PDB file of C-alpha atoms in Angstrom:
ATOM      1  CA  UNK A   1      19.468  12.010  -8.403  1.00 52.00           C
ATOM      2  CA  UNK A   2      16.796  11.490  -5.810  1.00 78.00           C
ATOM      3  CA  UNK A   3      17.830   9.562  -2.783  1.00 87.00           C
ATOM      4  CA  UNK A   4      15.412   5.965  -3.788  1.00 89.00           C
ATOM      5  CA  UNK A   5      16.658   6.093  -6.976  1.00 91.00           C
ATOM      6  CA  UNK A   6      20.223   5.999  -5.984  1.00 91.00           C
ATOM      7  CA  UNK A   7      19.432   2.980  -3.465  1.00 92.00           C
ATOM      8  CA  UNK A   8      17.589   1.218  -6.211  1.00 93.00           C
ATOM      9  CA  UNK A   9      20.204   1.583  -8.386  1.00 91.00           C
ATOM     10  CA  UNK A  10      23.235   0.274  -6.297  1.00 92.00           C
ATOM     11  CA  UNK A  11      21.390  -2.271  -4.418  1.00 90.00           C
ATOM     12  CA  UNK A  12      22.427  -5.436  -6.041  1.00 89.00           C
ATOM     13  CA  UNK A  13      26.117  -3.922  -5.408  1.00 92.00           C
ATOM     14  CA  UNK A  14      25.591  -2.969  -1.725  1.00 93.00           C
ATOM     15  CA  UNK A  15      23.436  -4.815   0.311  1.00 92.00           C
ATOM     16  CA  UNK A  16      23.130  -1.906   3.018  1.00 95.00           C
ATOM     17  CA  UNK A  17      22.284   0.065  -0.081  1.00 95.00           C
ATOM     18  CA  UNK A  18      19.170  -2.930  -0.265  1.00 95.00           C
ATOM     19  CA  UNK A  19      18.416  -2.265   3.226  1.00 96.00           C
ATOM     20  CA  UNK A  20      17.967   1.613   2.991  1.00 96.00           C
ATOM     21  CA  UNK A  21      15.824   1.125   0.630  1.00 95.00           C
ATOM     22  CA  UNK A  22      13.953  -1.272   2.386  1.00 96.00           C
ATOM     23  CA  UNK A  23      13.667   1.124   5.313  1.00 96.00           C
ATOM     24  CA  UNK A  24      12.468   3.767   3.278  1.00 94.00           C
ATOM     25  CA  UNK A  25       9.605   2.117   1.755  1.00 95.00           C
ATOM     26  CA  UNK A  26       9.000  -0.730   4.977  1.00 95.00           C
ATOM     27  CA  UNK A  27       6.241   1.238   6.684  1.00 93.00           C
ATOM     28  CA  UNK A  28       3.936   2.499   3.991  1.00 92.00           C
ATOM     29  CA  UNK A  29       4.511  -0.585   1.699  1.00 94.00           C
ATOM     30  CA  UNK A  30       4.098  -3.220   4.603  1.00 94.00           C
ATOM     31  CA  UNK A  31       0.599  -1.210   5.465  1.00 92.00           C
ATOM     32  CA  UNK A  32      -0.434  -1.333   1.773  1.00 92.00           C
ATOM     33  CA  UNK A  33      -0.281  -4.869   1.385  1.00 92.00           C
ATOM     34  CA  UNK A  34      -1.920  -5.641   4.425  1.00 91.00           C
ATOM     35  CA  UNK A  35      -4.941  -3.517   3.329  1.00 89.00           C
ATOM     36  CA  UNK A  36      -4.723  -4.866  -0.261  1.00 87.00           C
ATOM     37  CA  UNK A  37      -4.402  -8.511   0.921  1.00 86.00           C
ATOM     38  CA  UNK A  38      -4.933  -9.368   4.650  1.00 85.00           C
ATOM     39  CA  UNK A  39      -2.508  -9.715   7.366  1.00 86.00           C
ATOM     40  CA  UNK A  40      -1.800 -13.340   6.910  1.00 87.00           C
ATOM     41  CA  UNK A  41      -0.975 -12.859   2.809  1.00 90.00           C
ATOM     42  CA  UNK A  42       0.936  -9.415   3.904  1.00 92.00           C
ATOM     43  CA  UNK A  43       4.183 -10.981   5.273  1.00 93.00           C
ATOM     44  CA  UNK A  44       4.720 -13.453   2.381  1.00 94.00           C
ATOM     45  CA  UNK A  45       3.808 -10.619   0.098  1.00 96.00           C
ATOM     46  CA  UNK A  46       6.295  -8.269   1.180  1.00 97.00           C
ATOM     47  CA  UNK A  47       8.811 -10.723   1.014  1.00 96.00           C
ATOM     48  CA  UNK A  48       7.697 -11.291  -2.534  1.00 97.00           C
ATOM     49  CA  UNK A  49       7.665  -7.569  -2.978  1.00 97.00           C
ATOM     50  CA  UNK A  50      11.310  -6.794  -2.064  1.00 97.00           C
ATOM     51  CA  UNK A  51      12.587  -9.974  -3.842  1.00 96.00           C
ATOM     52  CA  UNK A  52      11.302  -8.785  -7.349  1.00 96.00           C
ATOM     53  CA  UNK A  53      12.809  -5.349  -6.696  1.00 96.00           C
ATOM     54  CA  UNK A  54      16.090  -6.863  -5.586  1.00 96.00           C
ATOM     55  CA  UNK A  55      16.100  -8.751  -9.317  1.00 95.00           C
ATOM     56  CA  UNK A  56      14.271  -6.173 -11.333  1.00 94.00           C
ATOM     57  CA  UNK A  57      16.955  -3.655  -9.973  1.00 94.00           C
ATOM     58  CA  UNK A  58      19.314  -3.285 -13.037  1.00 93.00           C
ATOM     59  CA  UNK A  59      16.941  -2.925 -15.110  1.00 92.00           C
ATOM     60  CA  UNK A  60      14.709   0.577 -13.542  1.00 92.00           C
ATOM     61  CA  UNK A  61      15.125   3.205 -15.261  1.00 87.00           C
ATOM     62  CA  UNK A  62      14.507   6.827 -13.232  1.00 80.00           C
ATOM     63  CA  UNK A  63      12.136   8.135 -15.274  1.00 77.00           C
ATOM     64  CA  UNK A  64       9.687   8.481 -12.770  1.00 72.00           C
ATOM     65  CA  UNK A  65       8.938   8.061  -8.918  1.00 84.00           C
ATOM     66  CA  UNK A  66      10.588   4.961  -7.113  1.00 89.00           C
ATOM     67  CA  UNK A  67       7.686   4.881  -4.887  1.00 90.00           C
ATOM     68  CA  UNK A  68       5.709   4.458  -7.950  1.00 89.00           C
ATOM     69  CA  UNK A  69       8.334   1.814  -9.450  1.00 92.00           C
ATOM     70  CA  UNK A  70       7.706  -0.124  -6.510  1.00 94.00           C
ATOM     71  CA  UNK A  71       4.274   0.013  -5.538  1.00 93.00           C
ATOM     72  CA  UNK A  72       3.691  -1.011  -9.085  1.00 92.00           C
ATOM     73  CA  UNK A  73       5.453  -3.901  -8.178  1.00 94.00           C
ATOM     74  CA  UNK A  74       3.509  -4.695  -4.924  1.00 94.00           C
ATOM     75  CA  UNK A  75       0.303  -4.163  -6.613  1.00 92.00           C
ATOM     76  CA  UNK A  76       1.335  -6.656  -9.355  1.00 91.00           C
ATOM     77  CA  UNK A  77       2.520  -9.185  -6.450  1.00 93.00           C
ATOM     78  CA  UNK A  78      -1.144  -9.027  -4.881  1.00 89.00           C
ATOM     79  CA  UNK A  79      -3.244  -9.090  -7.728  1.00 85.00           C
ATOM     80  CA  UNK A  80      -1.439 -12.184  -8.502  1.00 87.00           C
ATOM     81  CA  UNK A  81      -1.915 -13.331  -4.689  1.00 84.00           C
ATOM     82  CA  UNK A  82      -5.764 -12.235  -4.918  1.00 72.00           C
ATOM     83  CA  UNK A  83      -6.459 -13.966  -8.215  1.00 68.00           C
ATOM     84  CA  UNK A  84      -4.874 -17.115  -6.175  1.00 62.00           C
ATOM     85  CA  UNK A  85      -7.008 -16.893  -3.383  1.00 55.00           C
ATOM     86  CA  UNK A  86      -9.656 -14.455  -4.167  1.00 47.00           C
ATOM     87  CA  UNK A  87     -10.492 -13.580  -0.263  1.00 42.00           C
ATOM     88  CA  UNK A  88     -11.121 -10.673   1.516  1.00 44.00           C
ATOM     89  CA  UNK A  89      -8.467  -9.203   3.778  1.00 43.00           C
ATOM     90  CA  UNK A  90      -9.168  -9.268   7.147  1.00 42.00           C
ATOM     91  CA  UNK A  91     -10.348  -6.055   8.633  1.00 41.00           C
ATOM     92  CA  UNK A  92     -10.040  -3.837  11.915  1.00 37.00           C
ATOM     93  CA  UNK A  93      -6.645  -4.243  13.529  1.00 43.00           C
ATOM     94  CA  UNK A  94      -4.904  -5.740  10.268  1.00 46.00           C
ATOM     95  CA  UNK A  95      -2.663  -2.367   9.849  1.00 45.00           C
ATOM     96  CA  UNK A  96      -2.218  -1.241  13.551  1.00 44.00           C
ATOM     97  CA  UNK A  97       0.746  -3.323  14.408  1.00 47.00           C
ATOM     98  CA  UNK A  98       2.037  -1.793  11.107  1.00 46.00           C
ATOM     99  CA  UNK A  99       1.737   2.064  12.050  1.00 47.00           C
ATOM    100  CA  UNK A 100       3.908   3.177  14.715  1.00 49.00           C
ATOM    101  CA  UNK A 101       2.038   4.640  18.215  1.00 49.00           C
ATOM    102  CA  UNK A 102       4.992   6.981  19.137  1.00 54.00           C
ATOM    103  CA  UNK A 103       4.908   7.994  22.862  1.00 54.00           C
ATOM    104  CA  UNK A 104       0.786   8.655  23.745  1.00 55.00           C
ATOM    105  CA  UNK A 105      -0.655   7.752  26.994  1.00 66.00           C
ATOM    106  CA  UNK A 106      -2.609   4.492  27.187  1.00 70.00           C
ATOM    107  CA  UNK A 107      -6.351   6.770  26.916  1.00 67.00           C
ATOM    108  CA  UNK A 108      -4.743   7.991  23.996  1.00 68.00           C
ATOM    109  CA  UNK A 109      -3.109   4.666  22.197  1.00 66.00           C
ATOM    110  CA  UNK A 110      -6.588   3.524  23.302  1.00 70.00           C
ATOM    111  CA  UNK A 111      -8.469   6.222  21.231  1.00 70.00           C
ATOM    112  CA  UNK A 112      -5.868   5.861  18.257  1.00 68.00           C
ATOM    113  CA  UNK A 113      -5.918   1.998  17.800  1.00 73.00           C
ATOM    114  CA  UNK A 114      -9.999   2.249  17.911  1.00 75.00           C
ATOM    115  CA  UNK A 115      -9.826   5.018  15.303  1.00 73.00           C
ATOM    116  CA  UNK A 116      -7.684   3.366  13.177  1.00 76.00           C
ATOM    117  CA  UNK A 117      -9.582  -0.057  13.737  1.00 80.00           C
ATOM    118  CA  UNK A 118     -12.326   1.650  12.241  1.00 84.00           C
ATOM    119  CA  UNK A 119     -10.292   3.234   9.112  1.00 85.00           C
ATOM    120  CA  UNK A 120      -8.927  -0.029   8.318  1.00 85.00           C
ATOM    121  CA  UNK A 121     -11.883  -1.909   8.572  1.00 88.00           C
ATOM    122  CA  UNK A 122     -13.692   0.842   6.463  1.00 90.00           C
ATOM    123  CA  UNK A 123     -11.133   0.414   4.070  1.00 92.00           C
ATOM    124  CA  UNK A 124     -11.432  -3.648   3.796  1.00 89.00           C
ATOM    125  CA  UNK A 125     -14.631  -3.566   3.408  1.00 92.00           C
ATOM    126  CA  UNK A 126     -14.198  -1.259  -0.277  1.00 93.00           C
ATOM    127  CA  UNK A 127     -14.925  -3.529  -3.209  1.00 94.00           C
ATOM    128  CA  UNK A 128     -12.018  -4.420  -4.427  1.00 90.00           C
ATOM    129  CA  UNK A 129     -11.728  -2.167  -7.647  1.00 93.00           C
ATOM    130  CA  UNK A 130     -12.519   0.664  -5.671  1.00 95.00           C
ATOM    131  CA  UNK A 131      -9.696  -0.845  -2.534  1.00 93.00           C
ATOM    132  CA  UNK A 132      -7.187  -0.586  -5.368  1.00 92.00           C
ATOM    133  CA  UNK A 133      -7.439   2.342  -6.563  1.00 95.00           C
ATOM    134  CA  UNK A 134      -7.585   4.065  -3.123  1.00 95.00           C
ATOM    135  CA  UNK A 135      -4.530   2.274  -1.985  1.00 93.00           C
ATOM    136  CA  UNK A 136      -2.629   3.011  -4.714  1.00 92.00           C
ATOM    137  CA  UNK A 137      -3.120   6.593  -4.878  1.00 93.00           C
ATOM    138  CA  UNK A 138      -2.764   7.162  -0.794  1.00 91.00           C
ATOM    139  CA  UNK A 139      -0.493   4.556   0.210  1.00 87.00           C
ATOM    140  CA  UNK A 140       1.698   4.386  -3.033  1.00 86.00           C
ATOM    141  CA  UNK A 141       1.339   7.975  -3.638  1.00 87.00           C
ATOM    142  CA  UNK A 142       0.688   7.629  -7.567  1.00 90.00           C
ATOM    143  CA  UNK A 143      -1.170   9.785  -9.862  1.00 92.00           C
ATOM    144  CA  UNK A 144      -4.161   9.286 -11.425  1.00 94.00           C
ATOM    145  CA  UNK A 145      -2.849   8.632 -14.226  1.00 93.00           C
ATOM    146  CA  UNK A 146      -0.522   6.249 -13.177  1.00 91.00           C
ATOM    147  CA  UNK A 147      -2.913   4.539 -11.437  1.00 92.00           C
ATOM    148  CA  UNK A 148      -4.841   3.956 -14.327  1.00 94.00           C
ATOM    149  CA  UNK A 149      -2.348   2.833 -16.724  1.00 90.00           C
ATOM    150  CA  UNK A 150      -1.176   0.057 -13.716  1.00 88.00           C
ATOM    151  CA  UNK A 151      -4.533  -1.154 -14.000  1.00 90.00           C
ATOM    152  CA  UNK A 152      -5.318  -1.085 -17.757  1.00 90.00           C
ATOM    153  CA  UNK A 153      -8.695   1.415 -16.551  1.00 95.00           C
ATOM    154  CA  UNK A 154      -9.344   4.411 -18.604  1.00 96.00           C
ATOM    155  CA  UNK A 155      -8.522   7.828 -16.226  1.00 96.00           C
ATOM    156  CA  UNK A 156     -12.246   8.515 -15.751  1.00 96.00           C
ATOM    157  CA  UNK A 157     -12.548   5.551 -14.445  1.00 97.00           C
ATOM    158  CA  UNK A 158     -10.141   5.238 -11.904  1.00 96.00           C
ATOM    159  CA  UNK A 159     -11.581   8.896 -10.986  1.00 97.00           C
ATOM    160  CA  UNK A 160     -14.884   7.727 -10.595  1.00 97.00           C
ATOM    161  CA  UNK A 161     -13.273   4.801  -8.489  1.00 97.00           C
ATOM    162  CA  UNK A 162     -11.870   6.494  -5.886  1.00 97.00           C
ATOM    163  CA  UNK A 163     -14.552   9.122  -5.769  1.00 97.00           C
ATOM    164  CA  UNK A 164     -16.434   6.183  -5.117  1.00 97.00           C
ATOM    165  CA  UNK A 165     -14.467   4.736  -2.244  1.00 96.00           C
ATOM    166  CA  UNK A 166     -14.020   8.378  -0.852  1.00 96.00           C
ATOM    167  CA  UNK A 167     -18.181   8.304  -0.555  1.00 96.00           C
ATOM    168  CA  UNK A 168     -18.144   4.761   1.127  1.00 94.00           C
ATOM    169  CA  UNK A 169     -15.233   5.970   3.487  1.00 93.00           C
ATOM    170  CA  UNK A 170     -16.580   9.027   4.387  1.00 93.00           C
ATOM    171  CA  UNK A 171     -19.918   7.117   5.012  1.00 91.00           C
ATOM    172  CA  UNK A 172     -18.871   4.651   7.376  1.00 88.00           C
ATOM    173  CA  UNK A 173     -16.461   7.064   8.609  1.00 88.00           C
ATOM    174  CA  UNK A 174     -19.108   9.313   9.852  1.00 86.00           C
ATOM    175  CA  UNK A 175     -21.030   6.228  11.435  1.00 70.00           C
ATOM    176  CA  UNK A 176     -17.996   6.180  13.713  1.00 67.00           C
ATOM    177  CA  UNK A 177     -18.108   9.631  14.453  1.00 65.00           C
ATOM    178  CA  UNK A 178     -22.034   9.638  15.607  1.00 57.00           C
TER     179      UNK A 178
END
């Protein structure tokens, strides 16, 4: 049995069990939501996030990822935030505090936090149908298909999607670059 689906499972029976799994996921789930929501929404949101997998617990089945299990939750938990509020997120510097910067020189921390400024702001400023679909697949590391069945989207579509928001990234990625 894979390692998340072992934490999942004995969570509501150990609560260091809850905070391994918390661990595992903290870093690529906290960036998602901050991407898929803002900054300000992300902290309530994760909260949100790691409630509904504390309660939902007994009842996962491992049939297929747990990073999939669970971003499938997030996602739910900020469409439901977005439909609320209906804003954009907010855009460069959102996600840097989330990443870690490891041991680089200032020039260097000052090259990667401008770099990633620009990634994140590229990626806030994807319409949203396109935003989701992108995060999902690179930050929640689900299939296509998955991805499309979360969404209720035919597969084409959620292909065409994110080929969309790969053209718009690479775009204003390459404005950067000049």
């Amino acid at each position: 049995m894979p390692e998340a689906d072992r934490l999942i499972q004995g969570c509501r029976q150990d609560p260091e069990l809850f905070r391994e799994l918390v661990g595992l996921f903290q870093a690529r789930l906290y960036s998602f939501l901050i991407r898929l929501a803002g900054r300000q929404a992300a902290d309530d949101l994760f909260q949100e996030v790691w409630l509904r997998v504390y309660q939902a617990a007994p009842r996962y089945e491992a049939r297929g990822k747990a990073a999939s299990w669970i971003f499938k939750i997030a996602h739910n938990v900020a469409l439901q935030h977005h439909g609320r509020r209906a804003k954009q997120p907010e855009a460069a510097g959102d996600a840097l505090d989330a990443l870690p910067s490891g041991d680089l020189d200032p020039a260097a921390a000052g090259e990667r936090a401008e770099t990633l400024g620009q990634v994140d702001a590229a990626i806030a400023a994807l319409p949203f149908e396109q935003r989701q679909v992108f995060l999902l697949r690179e930050f929640g590391g689900m299939p296509f298909k998955e991805v499309a069945e979360l969404l209720e989207i035919p597969l084409g579509t959620a292909l065409s999607r994110m080929n969309a928001a790969l053209e718009k990234l690479r775009g204003r990625l390459e404005d950067f670059r000049a």
